[in-house]
Every structure is written in structure tokens, then in C-alpha cells.
Coordinates of N, CA, C and O in Angstrom, one line a residue:
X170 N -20.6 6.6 27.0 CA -19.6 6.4 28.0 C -18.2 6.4 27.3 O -17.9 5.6 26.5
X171 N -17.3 7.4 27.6 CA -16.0 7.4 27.3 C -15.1 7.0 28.6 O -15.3 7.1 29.8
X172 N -13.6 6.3 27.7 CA -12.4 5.6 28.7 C -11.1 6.4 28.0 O -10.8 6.5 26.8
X173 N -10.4 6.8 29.0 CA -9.2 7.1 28.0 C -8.9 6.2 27.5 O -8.9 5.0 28.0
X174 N -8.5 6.6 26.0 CA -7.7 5.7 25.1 C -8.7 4.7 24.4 O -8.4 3.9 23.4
X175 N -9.8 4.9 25.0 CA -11.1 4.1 24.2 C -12.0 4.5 24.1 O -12.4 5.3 25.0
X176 N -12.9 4.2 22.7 CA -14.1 4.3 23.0 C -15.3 3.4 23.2 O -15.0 2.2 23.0
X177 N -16.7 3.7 23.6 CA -17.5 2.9 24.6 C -18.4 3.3 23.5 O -18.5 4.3 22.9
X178 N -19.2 2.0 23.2 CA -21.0 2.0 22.7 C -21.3 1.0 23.1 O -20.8 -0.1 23.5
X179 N -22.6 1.5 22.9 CA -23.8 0.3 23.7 C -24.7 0.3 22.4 O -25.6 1.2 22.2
X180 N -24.6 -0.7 21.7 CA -25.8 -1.1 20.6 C -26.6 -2.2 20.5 O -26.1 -3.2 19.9
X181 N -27.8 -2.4 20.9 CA -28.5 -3.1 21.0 C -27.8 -4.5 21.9 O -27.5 -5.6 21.5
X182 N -27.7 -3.7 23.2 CA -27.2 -4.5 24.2 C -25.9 -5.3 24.2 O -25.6 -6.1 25.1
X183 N -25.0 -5.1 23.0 CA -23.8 -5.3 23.5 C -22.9 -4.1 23.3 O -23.3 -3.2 22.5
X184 N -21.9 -4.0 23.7 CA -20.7 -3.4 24.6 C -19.7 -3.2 23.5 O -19.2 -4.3 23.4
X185 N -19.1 -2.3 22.4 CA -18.3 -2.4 21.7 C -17.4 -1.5 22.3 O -17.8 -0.5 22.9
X186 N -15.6 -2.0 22.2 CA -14.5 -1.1 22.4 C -14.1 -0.8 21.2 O -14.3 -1.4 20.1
X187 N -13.5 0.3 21.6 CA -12.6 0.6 20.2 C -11.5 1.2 20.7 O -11.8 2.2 21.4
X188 N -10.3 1.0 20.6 CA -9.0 1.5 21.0 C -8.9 2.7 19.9 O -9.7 2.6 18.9
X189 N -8.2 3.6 20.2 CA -7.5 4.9 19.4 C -6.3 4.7 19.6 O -5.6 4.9 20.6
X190 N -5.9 4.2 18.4 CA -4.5 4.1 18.2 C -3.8 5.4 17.6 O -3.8 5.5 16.4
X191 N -3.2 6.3 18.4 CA -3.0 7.4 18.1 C -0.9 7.7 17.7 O 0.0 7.8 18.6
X192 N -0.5 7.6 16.2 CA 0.6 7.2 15.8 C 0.8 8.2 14.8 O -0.2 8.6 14.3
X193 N 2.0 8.9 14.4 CA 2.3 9.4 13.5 C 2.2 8.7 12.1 O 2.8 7.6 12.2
X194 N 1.8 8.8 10.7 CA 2.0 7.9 9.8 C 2.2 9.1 9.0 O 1.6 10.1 9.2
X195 N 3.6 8.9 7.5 CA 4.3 9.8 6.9 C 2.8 9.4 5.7 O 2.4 8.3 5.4
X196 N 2.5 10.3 5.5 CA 1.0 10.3 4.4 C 1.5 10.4 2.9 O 2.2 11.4 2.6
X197 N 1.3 9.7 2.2 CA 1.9 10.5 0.9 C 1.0 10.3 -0.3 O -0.2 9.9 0.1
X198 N 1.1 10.4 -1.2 CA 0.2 11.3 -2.0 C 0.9 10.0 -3.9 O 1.7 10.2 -4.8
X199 N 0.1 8.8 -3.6 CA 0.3 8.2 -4.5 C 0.6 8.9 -5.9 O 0.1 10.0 -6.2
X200 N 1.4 8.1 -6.7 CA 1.7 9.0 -8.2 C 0.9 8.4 -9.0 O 0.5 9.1 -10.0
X201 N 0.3 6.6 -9.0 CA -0.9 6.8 -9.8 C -1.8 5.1 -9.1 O -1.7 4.5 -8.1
X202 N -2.2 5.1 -9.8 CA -3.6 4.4 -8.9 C -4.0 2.9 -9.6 O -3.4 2.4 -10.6
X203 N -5.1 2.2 -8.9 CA -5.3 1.0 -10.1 C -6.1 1.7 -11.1 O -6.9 2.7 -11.1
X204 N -5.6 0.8 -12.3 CA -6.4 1.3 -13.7 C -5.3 2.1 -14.5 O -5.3 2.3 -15.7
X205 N -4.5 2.6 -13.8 CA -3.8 3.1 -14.7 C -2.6 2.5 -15.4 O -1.9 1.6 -14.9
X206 N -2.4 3.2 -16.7 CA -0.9 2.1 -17.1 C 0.5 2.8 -17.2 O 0.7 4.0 -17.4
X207 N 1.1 2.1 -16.9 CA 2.2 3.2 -15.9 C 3.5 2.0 -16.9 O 3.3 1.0 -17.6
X208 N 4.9 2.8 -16.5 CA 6.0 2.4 -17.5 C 7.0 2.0 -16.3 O 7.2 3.0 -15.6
X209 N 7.6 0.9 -15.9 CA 8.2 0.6 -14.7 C 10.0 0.3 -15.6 O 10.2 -0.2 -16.7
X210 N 10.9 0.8 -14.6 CA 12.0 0.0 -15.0 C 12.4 -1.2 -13.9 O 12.3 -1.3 -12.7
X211 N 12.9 -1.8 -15.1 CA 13.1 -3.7 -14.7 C 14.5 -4.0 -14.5 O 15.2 -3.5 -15.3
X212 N 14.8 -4.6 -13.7 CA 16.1 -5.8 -14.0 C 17.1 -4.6 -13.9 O 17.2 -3.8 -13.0
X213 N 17.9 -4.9 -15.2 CA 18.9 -4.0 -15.6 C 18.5 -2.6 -16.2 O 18.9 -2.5 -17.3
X214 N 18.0 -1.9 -16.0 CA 17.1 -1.0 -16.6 C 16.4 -0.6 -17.6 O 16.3 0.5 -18.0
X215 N 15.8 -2.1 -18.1 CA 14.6 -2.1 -19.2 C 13.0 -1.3 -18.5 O 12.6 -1.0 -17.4
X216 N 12.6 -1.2 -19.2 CA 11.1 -0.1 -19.3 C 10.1 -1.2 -20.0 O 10.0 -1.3 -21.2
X217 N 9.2 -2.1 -18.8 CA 8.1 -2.1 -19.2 C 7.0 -1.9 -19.3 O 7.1 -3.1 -18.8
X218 N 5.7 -1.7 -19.5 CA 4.4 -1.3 -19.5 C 3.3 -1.9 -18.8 O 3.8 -3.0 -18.6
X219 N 2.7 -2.0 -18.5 CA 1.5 -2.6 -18.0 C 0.4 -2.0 -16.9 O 0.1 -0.9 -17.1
X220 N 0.1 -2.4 -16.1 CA -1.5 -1.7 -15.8 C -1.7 -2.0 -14.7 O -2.0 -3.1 -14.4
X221 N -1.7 -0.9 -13.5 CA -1.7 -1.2 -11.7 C -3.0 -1.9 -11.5 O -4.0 -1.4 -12.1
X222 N -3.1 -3.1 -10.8 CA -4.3 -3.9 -10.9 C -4.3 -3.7 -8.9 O -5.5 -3.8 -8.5
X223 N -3.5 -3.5 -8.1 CA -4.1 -3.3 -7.3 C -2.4 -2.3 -6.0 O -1.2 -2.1 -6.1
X224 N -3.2 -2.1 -5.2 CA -2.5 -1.4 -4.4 C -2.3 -1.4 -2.9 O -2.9 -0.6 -2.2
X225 N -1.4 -2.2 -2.6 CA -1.2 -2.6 -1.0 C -0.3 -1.1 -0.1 O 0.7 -1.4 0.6
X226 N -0.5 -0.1 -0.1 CA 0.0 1.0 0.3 C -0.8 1.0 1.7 O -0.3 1.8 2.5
X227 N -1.6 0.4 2.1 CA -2.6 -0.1 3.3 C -1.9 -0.7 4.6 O -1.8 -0.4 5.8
X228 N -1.4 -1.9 3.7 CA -0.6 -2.8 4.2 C 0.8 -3.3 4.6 O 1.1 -4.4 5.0
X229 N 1.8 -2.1 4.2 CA 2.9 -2.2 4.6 C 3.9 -1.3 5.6 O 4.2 -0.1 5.5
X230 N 4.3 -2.1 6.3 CA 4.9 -1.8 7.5 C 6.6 -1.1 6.9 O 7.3 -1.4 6.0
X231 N 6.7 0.0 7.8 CA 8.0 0.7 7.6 C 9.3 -0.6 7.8 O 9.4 -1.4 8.8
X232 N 10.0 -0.5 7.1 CA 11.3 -1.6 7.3 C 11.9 -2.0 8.4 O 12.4 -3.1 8.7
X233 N 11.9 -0.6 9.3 CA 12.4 -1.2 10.6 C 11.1 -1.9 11.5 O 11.5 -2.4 12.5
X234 N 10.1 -2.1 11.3 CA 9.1 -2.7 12.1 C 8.7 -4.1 11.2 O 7.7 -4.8 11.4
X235 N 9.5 -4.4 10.3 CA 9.2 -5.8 9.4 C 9.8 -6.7 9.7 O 9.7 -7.7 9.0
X236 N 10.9 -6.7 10.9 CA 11.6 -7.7 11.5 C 12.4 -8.4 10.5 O 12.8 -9.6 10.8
X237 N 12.6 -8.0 9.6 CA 13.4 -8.9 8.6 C 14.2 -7.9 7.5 O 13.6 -6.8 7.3
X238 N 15.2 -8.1 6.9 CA 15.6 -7.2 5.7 C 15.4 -7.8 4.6 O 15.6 -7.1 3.6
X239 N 15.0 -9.2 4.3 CA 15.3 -9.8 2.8 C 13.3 -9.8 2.6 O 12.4 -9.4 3.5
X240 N 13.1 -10.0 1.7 CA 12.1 -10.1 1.0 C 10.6 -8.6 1.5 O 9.6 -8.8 2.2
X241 N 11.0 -7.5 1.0 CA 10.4 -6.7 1.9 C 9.3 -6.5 0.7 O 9.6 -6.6 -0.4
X242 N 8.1 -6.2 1.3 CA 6.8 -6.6 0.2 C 6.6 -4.9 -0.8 O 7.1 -3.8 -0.4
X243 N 6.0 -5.0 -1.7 CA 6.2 -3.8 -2.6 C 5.1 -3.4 -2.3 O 4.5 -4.0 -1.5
X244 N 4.3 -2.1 -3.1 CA 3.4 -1.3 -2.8 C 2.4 -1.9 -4.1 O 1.3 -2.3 -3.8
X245 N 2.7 -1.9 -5.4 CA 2.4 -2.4 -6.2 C 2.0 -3.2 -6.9 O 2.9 -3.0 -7.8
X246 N 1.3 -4.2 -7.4 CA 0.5 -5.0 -8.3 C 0.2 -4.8 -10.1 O -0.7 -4.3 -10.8
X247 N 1.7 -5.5 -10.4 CA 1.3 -4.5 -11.9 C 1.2 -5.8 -13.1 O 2.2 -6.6 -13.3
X248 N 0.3 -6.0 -13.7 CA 0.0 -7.1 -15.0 C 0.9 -6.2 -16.1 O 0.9 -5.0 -16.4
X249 N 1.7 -7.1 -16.6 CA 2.6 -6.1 -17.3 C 2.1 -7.0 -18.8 O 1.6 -8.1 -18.8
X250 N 2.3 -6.4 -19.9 CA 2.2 -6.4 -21.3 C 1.7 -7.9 -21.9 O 0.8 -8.4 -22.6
X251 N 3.6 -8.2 -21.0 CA 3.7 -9.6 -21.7 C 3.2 -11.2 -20.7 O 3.8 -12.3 -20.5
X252 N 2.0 -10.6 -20.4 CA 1.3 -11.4 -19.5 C 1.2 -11.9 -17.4 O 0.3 -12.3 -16.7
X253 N 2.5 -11.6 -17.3 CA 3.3 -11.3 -15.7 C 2.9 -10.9 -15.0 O 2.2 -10.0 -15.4
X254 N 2.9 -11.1 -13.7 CA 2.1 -10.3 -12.8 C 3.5 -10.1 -12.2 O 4.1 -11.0 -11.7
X255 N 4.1 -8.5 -12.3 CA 5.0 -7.9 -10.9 C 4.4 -6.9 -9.8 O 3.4 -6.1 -9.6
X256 N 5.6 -7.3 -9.1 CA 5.3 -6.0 -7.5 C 6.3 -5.0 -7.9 O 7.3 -5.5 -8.4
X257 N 6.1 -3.5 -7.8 CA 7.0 -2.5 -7.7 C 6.8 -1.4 -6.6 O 5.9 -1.3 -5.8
X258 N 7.5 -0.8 -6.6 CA 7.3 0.6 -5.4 C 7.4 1.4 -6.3 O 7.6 1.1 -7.5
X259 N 7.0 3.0 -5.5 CA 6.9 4.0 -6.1 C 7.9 4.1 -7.1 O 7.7 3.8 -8.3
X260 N 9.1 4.4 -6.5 CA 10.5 4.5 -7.0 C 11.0 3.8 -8.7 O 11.8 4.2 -9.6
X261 N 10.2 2.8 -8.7 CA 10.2 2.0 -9.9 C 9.5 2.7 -11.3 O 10.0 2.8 -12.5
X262 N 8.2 3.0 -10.7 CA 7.6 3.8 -12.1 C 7.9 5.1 -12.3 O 7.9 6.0 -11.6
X263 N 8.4 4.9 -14.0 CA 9.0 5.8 -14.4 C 8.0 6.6 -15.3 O 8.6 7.4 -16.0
X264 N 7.0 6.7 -15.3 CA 5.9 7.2 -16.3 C 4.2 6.6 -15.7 O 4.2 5.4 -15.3
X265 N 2.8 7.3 -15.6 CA 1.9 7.2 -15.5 C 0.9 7.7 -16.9 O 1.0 8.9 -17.3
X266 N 0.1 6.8 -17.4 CA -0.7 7.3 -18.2 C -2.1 7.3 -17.5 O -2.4 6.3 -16.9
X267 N -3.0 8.4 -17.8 CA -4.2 8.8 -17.5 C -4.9 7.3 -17.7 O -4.7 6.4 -18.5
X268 N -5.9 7.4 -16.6 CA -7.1 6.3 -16.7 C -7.9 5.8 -17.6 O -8.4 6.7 -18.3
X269 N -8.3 4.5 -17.9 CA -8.5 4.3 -18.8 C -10.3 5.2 -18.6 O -11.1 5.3 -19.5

């Protein structure tokens, strides 16, 4: 059974919907991934090292739909050298090295 704009199943006697949320999303094409150790610039433009441990590229909303301008969340998850855990965006890493 189909609904516009939804879909209909019947599995083992209950009723699942599923909306189709049908939206444009700009796709892009990460520059590197977890596991890899990548070279970020910091602060004033120091260069440090460390190792993408995870990647929220899933979970962030374009800036005009974040209802806020101050604290906007990064894409990044990076354990850097000297023990730290930072957030960076694309924009930030300046270098990727191959997987370990």
C-alpha cells in the first residue's frame, strides 16, 4: 500500500510509516576520514598533527537553519599529538596522510 509522500508496510501485523523527505543536500566528497592523521592549522596559524577519531558530517545543520551564529559545531573530531581532543572543519586541515 502506497500514500503520497509515504510509505506503507505491513510486517507481522503492525503498520510502519515512513515519510520521504525529499530535499536537496550539497554532497561533498570528504578530504579524509577517521584513522587518518591529518595536519590542522590552529589559533594563530600554528600546524598541528593528530588523528581524525570521528566524523559528524551526518549531523550538521547548514548555518542558516542552526538558529544561532555563536558556537556553530565543526565537522571534525581530532586527538591531536599533545594529548587534546579538538573539533575542526574541512577548511582547517591543511595536509592528510594515508591510513594507517
Amino acid at each position: 500500500m502506497h500514500r503520497t509522500g509515504s510509505v506503507v508496510s505491513v510486517a507481522r501485523g503492525r503498520v510502519c510509516f515512513t515519510v520521504a523527505v525529499n530535499y536537496s543536500r550539497k554532497v561533498t566528497t570528504p578530504k579524509c576520514a577517521v584513522g587518518d592523521t591529518v595536519q590542522l592549522r590552529r589559533g594563530r596559524g600554528a600546524l598541528v598533527t593528530g588523528t581524525v577519531v570521528e566524523d559528524f558530517g551526518d549531523f550538521l545543520l547548514p548555518a542558516d537553519r542552526l538558529g544561532r551564529e555563536w558556537a556553530a559545531p565543526h565537522r571534525w573530531a581530532i586527538a591531536v599529538e599533545g594529548g587534546t581532543l579538538t573539533f575542526a572543519d574541512d577548511d582547517d586541515i591543511v595536509d592528510v596522510s594515508d591510513r594507517s
